[in-house]
Each structure stands twice: as structure tokens, then as C-alpha cells.
mmCIF file of C-alpha atoms in Angstrom:
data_model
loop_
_atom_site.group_PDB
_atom_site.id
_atom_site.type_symbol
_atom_site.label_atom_id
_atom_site.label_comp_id
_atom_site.label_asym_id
_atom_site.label_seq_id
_atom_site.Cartn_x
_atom_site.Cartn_y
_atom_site.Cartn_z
ATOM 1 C CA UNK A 1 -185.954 -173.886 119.476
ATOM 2 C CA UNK A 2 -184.935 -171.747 116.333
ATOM 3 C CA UNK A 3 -183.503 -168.127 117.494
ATOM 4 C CA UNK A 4 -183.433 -166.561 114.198
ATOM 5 C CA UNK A 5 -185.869 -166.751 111.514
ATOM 6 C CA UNK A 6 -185.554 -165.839 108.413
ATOM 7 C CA UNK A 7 -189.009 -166.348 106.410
ATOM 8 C CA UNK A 8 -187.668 -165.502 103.111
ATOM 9 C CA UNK A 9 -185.711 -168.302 101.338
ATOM 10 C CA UNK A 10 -185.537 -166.053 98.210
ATOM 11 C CA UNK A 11 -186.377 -162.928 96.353
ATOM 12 C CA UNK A 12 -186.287 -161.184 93.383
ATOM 13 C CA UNK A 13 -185.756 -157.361 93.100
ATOM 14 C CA UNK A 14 -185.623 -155.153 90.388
ATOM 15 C CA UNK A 15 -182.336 -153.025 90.118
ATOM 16 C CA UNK A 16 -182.086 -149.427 92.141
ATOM 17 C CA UNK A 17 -185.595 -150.391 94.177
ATOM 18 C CA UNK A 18 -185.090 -150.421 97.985
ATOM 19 C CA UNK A 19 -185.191 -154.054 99.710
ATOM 20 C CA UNK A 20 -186.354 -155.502 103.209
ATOM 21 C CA UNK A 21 -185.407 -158.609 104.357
ATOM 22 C CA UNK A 22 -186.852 -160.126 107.421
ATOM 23 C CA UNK A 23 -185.713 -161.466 110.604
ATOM 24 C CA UNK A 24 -187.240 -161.827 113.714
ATOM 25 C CA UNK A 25 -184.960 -163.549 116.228
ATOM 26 C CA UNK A 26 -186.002 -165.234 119.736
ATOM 27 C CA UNK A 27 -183.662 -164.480 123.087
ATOM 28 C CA UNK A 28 -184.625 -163.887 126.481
ATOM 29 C CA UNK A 29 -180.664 -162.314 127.445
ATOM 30 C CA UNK A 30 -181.347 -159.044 127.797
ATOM 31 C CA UNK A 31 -178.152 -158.345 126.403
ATOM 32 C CA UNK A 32 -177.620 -159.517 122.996
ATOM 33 C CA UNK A 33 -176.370 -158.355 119.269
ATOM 34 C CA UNK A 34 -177.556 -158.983 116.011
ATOM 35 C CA UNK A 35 -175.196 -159.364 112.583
ATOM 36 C CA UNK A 36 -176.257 -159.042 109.209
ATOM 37 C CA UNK A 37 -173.585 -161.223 106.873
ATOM 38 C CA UNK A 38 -173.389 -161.591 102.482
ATOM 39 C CA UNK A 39 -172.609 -164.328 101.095
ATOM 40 C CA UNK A 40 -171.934 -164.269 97.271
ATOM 41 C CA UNK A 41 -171.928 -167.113 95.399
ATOM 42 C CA UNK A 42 -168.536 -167.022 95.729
ATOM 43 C CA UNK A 43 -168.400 -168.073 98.956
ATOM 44 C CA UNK A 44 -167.511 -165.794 100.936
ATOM 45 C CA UNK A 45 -169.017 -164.143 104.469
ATOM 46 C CA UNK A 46 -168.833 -160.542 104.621
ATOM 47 C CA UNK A 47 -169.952 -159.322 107.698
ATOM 48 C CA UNK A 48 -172.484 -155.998 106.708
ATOM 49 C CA UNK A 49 -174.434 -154.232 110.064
ATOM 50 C CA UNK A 50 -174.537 -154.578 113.749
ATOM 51 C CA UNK A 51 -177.167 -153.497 116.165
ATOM 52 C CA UNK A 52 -176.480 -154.068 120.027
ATOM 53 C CA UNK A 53 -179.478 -154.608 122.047
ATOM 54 C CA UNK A 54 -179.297 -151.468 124.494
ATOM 55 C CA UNK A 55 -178.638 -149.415 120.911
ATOM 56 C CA UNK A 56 -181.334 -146.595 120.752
ATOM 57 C CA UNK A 57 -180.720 -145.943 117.215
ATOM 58 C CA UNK A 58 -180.991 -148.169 113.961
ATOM 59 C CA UNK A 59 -177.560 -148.877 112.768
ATOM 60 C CA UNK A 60 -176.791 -147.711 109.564
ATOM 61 C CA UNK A 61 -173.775 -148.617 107.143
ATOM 62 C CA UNK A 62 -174.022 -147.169 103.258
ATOM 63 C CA UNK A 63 -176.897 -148.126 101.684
ATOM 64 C CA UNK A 64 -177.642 -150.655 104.760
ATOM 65 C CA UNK A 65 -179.585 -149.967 107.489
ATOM 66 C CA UNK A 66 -180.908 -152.359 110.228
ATOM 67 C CA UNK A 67 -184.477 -151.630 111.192
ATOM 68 C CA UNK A 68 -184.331 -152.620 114.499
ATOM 69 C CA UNK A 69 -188.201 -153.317 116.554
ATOM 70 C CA UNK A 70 -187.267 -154.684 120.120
ATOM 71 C CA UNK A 71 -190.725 -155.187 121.310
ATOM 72 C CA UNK A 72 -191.501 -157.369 118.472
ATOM 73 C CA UNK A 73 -187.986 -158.934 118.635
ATOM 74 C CA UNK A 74 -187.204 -157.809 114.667
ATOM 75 C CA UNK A 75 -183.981 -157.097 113.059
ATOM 76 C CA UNK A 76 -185.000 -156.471 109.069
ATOM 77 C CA UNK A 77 -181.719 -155.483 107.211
ATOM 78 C CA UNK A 78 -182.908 -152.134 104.703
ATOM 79 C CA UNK A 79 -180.855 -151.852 101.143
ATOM 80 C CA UNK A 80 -181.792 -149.128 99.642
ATOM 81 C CA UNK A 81 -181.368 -148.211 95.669
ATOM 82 C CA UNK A 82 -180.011 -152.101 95.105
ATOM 83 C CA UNK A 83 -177.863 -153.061 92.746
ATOM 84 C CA UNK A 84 -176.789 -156.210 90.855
ATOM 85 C CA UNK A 85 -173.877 -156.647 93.108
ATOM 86 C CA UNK A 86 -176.245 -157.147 95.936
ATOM 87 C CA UNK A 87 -177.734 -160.798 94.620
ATOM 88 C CA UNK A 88 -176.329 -163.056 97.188
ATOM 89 C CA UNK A 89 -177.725 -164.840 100.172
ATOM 90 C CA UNK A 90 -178.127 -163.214 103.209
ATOM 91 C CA UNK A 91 -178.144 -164.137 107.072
ATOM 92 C CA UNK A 92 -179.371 -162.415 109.929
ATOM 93 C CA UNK A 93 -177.730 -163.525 113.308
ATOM 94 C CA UNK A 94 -177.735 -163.156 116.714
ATOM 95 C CA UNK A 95 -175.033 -163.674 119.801
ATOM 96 C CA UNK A 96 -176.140 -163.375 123.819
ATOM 97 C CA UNK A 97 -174.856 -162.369 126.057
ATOM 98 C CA UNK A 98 -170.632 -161.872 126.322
ATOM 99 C CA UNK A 99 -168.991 -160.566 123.094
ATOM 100 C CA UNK A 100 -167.034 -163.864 122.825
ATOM 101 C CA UNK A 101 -169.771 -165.507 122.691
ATOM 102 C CA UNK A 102 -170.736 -168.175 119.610
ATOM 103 C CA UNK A 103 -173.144 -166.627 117.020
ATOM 104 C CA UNK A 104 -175.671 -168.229 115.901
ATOM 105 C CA UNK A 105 -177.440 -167.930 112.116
ATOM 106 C CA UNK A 106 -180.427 -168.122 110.367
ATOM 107 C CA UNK A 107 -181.061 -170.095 106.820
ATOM 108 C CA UNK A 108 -181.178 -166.691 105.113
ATOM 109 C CA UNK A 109 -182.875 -165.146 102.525
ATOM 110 C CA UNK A 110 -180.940 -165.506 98.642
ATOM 111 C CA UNK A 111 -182.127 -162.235 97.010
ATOM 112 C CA UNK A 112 -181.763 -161.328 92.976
ATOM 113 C CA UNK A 113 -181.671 -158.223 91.796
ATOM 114 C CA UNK A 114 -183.118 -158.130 88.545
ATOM 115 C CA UNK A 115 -181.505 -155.879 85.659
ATOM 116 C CA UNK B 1 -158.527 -160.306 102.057
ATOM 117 C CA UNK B 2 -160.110 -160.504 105.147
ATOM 118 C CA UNK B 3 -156.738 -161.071 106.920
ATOM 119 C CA UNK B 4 -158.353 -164.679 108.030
ATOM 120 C CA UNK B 5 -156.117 -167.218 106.271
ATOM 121 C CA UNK B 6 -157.793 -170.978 105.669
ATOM 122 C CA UNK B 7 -156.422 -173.860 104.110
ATOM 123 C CA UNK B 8 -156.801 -175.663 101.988
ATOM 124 C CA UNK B 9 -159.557 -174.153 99.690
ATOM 125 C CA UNK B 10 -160.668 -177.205 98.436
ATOM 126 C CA UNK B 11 -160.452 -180.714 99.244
ATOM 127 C CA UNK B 12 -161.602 -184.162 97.834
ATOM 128 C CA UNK B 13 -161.169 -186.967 99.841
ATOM 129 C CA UNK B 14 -163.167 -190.778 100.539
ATOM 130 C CA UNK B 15 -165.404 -191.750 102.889
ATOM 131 C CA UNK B 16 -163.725 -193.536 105.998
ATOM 132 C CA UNK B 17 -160.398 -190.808 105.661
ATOM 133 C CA UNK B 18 -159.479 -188.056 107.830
ATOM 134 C CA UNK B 19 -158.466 -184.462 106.805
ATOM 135 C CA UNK B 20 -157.114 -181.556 108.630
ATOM 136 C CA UNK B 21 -158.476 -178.038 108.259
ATOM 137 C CA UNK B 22 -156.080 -175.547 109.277
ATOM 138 C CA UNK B 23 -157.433 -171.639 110.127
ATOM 139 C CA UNK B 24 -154.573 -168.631 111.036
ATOM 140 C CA UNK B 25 -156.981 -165.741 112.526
ATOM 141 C CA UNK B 26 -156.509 -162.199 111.591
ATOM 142 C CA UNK B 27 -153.209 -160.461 113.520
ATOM 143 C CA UNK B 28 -154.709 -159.597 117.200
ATOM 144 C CA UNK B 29 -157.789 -162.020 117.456
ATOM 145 C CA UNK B 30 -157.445 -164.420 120.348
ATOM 146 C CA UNK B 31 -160.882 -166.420 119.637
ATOM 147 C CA UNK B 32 -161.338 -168.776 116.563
ATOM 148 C CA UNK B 33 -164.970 -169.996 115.772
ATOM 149 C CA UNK B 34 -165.798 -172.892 113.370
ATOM 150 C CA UNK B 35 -168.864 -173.362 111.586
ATOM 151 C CA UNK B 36 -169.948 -176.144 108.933
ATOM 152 C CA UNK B 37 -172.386 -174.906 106.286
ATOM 153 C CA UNK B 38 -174.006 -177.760 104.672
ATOM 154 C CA UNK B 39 -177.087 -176.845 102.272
ATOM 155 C CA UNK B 40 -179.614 -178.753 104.386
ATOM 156 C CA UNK B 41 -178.938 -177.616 107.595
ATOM 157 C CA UNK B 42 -177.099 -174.182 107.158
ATOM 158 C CA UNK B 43 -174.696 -172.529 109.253
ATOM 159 C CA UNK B 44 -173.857 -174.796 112.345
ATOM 160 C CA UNK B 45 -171.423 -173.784 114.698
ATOM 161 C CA UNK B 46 -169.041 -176.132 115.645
ATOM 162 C CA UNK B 47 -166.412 -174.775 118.186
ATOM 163 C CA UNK B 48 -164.999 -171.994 119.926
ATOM 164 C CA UNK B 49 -161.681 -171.768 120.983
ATOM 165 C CA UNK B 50 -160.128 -168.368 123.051
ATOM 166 C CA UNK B 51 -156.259 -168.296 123.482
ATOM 167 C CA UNK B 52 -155.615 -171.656 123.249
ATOM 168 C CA UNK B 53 -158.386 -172.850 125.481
ATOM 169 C CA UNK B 54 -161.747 -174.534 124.615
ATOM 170 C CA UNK B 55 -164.677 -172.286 125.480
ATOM 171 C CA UNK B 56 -167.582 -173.795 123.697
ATOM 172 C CA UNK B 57 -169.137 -177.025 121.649
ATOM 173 C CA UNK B 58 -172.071 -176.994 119.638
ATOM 174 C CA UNK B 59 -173.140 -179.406 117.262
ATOM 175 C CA UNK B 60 -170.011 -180.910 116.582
ATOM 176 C CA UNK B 61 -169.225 -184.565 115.793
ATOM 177 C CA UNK B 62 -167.762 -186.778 118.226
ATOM 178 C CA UNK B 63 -165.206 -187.781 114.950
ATOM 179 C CA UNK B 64 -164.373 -184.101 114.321
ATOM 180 C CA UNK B 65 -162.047 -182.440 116.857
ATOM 181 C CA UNK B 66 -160.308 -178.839 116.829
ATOM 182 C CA UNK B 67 -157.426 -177.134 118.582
ATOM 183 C CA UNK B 68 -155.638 -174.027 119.185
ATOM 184 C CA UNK B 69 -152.123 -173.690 118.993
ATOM 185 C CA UNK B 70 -150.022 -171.203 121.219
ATOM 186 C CA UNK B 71 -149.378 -169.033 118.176
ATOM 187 C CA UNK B 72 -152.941 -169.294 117.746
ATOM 188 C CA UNK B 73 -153.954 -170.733 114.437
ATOM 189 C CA UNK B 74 -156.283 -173.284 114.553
ATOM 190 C CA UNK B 75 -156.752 -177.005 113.281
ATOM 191 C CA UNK B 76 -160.444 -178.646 112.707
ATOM 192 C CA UNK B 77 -159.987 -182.893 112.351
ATOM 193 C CA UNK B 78 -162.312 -184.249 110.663
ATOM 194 C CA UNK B 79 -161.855 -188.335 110.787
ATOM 195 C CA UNK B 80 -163.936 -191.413 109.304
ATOM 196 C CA UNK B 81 -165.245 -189.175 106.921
ATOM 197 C CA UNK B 82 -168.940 -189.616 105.495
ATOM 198 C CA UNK B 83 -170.979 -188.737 102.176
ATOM 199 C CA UNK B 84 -172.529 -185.932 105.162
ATOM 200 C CA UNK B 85 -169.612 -184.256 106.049
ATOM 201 C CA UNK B 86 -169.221 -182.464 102.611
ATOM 202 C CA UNK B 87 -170.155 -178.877 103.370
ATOM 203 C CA UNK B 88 -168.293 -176.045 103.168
ATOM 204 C CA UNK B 89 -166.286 -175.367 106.537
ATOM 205 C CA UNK B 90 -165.210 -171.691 107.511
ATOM 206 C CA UNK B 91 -163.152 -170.197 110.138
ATOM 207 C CA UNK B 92 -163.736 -166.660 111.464
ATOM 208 C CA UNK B 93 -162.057 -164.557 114.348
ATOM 209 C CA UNK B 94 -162.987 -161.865 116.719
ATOM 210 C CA UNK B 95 -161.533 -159.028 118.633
ATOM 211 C CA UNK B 96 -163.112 -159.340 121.879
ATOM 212 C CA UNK B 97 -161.595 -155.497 122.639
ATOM 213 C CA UNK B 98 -162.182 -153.454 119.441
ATOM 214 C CA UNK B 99 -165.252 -152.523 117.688
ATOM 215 C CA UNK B 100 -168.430 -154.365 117.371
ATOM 216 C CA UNK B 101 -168.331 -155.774 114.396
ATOM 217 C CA UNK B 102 -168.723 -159.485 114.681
ATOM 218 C CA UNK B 103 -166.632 -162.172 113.451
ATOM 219 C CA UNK B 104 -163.997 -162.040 110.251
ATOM 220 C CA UNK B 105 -164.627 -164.950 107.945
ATOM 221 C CA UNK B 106 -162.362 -166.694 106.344
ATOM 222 C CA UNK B 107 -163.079 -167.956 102.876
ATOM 223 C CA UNK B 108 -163.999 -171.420 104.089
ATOM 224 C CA UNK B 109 -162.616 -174.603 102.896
ATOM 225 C CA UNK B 110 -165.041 -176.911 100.277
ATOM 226 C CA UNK B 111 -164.854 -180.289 101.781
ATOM 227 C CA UNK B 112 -166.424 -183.063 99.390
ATOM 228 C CA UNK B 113 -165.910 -186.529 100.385
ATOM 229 C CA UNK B 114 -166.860 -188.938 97.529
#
């Protein structure tokens, strides 16, 4: 069964609006984190925003911010004034359980910010 | 540089071959993860290793194969290569102790076998 979904495969932005990208995500470990990675086209994973399940408050990093709705099991990643260094694709992910733990990715979401 | 070294960048090899992929994790990490990214079936994880030992599988070939060394880098083998197995393969590492922060990435390795 898929774990995270991602029902955005792409979408286009224009330049200093704010952005939400889904992800709803499927566990039943009541213990789990959830990742937000970038991925330029240059390759690249660069690892952006971390909630933890037992987290009371929505992470926040810079212009990121995770909104984070346990009941409905949603982890939409929040950019706010984007920017054209933001087109890329991004994941949401999710790990159970331990910290060492494998994590596990969905197809993403390739968003362009339009000039 | 995300301190997680992978080599080679690129590689071009033919189908029936076998390649090694070879991952040093950043200074401190203990666990290496590999994943395959192909553009079908996105980012698969492959392997886990922690200090030298084997601590989980997931969709990997029975024709790939990984280890960890005692200094801990990390090789993925990828024999009797096929048209499929071009994707893009990255390493990452974790800090089991530190801050929550997820894996580092390494810049991945562009496998295309022709």
C-alpha cells in the first residue's frame, strides 16, 4: 500500500506568491517523522523540514513551514513569498518508528515558479 | 558539499556488465542508506547498512548487492546489468544521535547502461 501521497505531479507558481504542496501519508506507528527534500534539476537532495509525530507545533525553517494535521494524517510543506530558485521537484517522506529506520518517499510534486 | 562523497558521478556501461558504486558517509554517520531513483518508479530504497552490519532490504535486486566496510564507506554492486537499471543511484547518511534532520544525500551517481 502507498504511505505517502503526493497528488500533485506539477505546478506552476507565479514568483513571490505563497505555495502549498500536498501530502497526506498513511502509518499506523504511532511514532513516526516526516521529511520534506528539493531536488533541483541538478540532481541533488537537499533535505528542507522535519516534523516528529509527538511535535505539538508546525515546524518551521525560513520561508518553509510544514503544516502538520495528524487527525487527517497531512504533512503539506508551506513556501511562502517563492522565488525562482524554488522550481524543483519536491518529496514529502515519512520514516516509523526507530530513527535508523529506512525512509520512505513519495513521487513528488515538480513546482515552477513563474517570473 | 554535503560532506557525503559518491563516486563515480556518472557512468556508461552495457547491458550484461557489472559496476561498483562506491558511497563515503559524512564524518560521524554510522548508517548508509541506498536508494535507486528511476523516473517510473521514483525513489526506491534499496539497503540499509549500520556499522558495518546489514539492517534492512527493500526492493533490491537479487543481482545488486551492497556492503559496509569497517571504515565505513559503502559499495552498491550492481551485476548483469539491464536497459532498467539506468536510474540515478544516491547514497545518504544519518546521525542516529544528533539532531533530527533526516538523511544527508549524496549527489547520486547517473547510471545509464546502453
Amino acid at each position: 500500500a502507498q504511505k505517502i501521497t503526493q497528488t500533485q505531479p506539477g505546478m506552476f507558481v507565479q514568483e513571490k506568491e505563497a505555495v502549498t504542496l500536498d501530502c497526506t501519508y498513511d502509518t499506523s506507528d504511532p511514532s513516526y517523522g516526516l521529511f520534506w527534500y528539493k531536488q533541483p534539476s541538478s540532481g541533488e537532495m537537499i533535505f528542507l523540514i522535519y516534523q516528529g509525530s509527538y511535535d505539538q507545533q508546525n515546524a518551521t525553517e525560513g520561508r518553509y513551514s510544514l503544516n502538520f494535521q495528524k487527525a487527517r494524517k497531512s504533512a503539506n510543506l508551506v513556501i511562502s513569498a517563492s522565488q525562482l530558485g524554488d522550481s524543483a521537484m519536491y518529496f514529502c517522506a515519512m520514516r516509523e518508528g526507530n530513527r535508523d529506520d529506512k525512509i520512505i518517499f513519495g513521487k513528488g510534486t515538480r513546482l515552477h515558479i513563474l517570473p | 558539499d554535503s560532506g557525503v562523497t559518491q563516486t563515480p558521478k556518472h557512468l556508461i556501461t552495457a547491458t550484461g556488465q557489472r559496476v561498483t558504486l562506491r558511497c563515503s558517509p559524512r564524518s560521524g554517520d554510522l548508517s548508509v542508506y541506498w536508494y535507486q531513483q528511476s523516473l517510473d518508479q521514483g525513489l526506491q530504497f534499496l539497503i540499509h547498512y549500520y556499522n558495518g552490519e546489514e539492517r534492512a532490504k527493500g526492493n533490491i535486486l537479487e543481482r545488486f548487492s551492497a556492503q559496509q566496510f569497517p571504515d565505513l564507506h559503502s559499495e552498491l554492486n550492481l551485476s548483469s546489468l539491464e536497459l532498467g537499471d539506468s536510474a540515478l543511484y544516491f547514497c545518504a547518511s544519518s546521525d542516529e544521535t544528533g539532531k533530527e534532520d533526516g538523511y544527508t544525500f549524496g549527489s547520486g551517481t547517473r547510471l545509464t547502461v546502453v
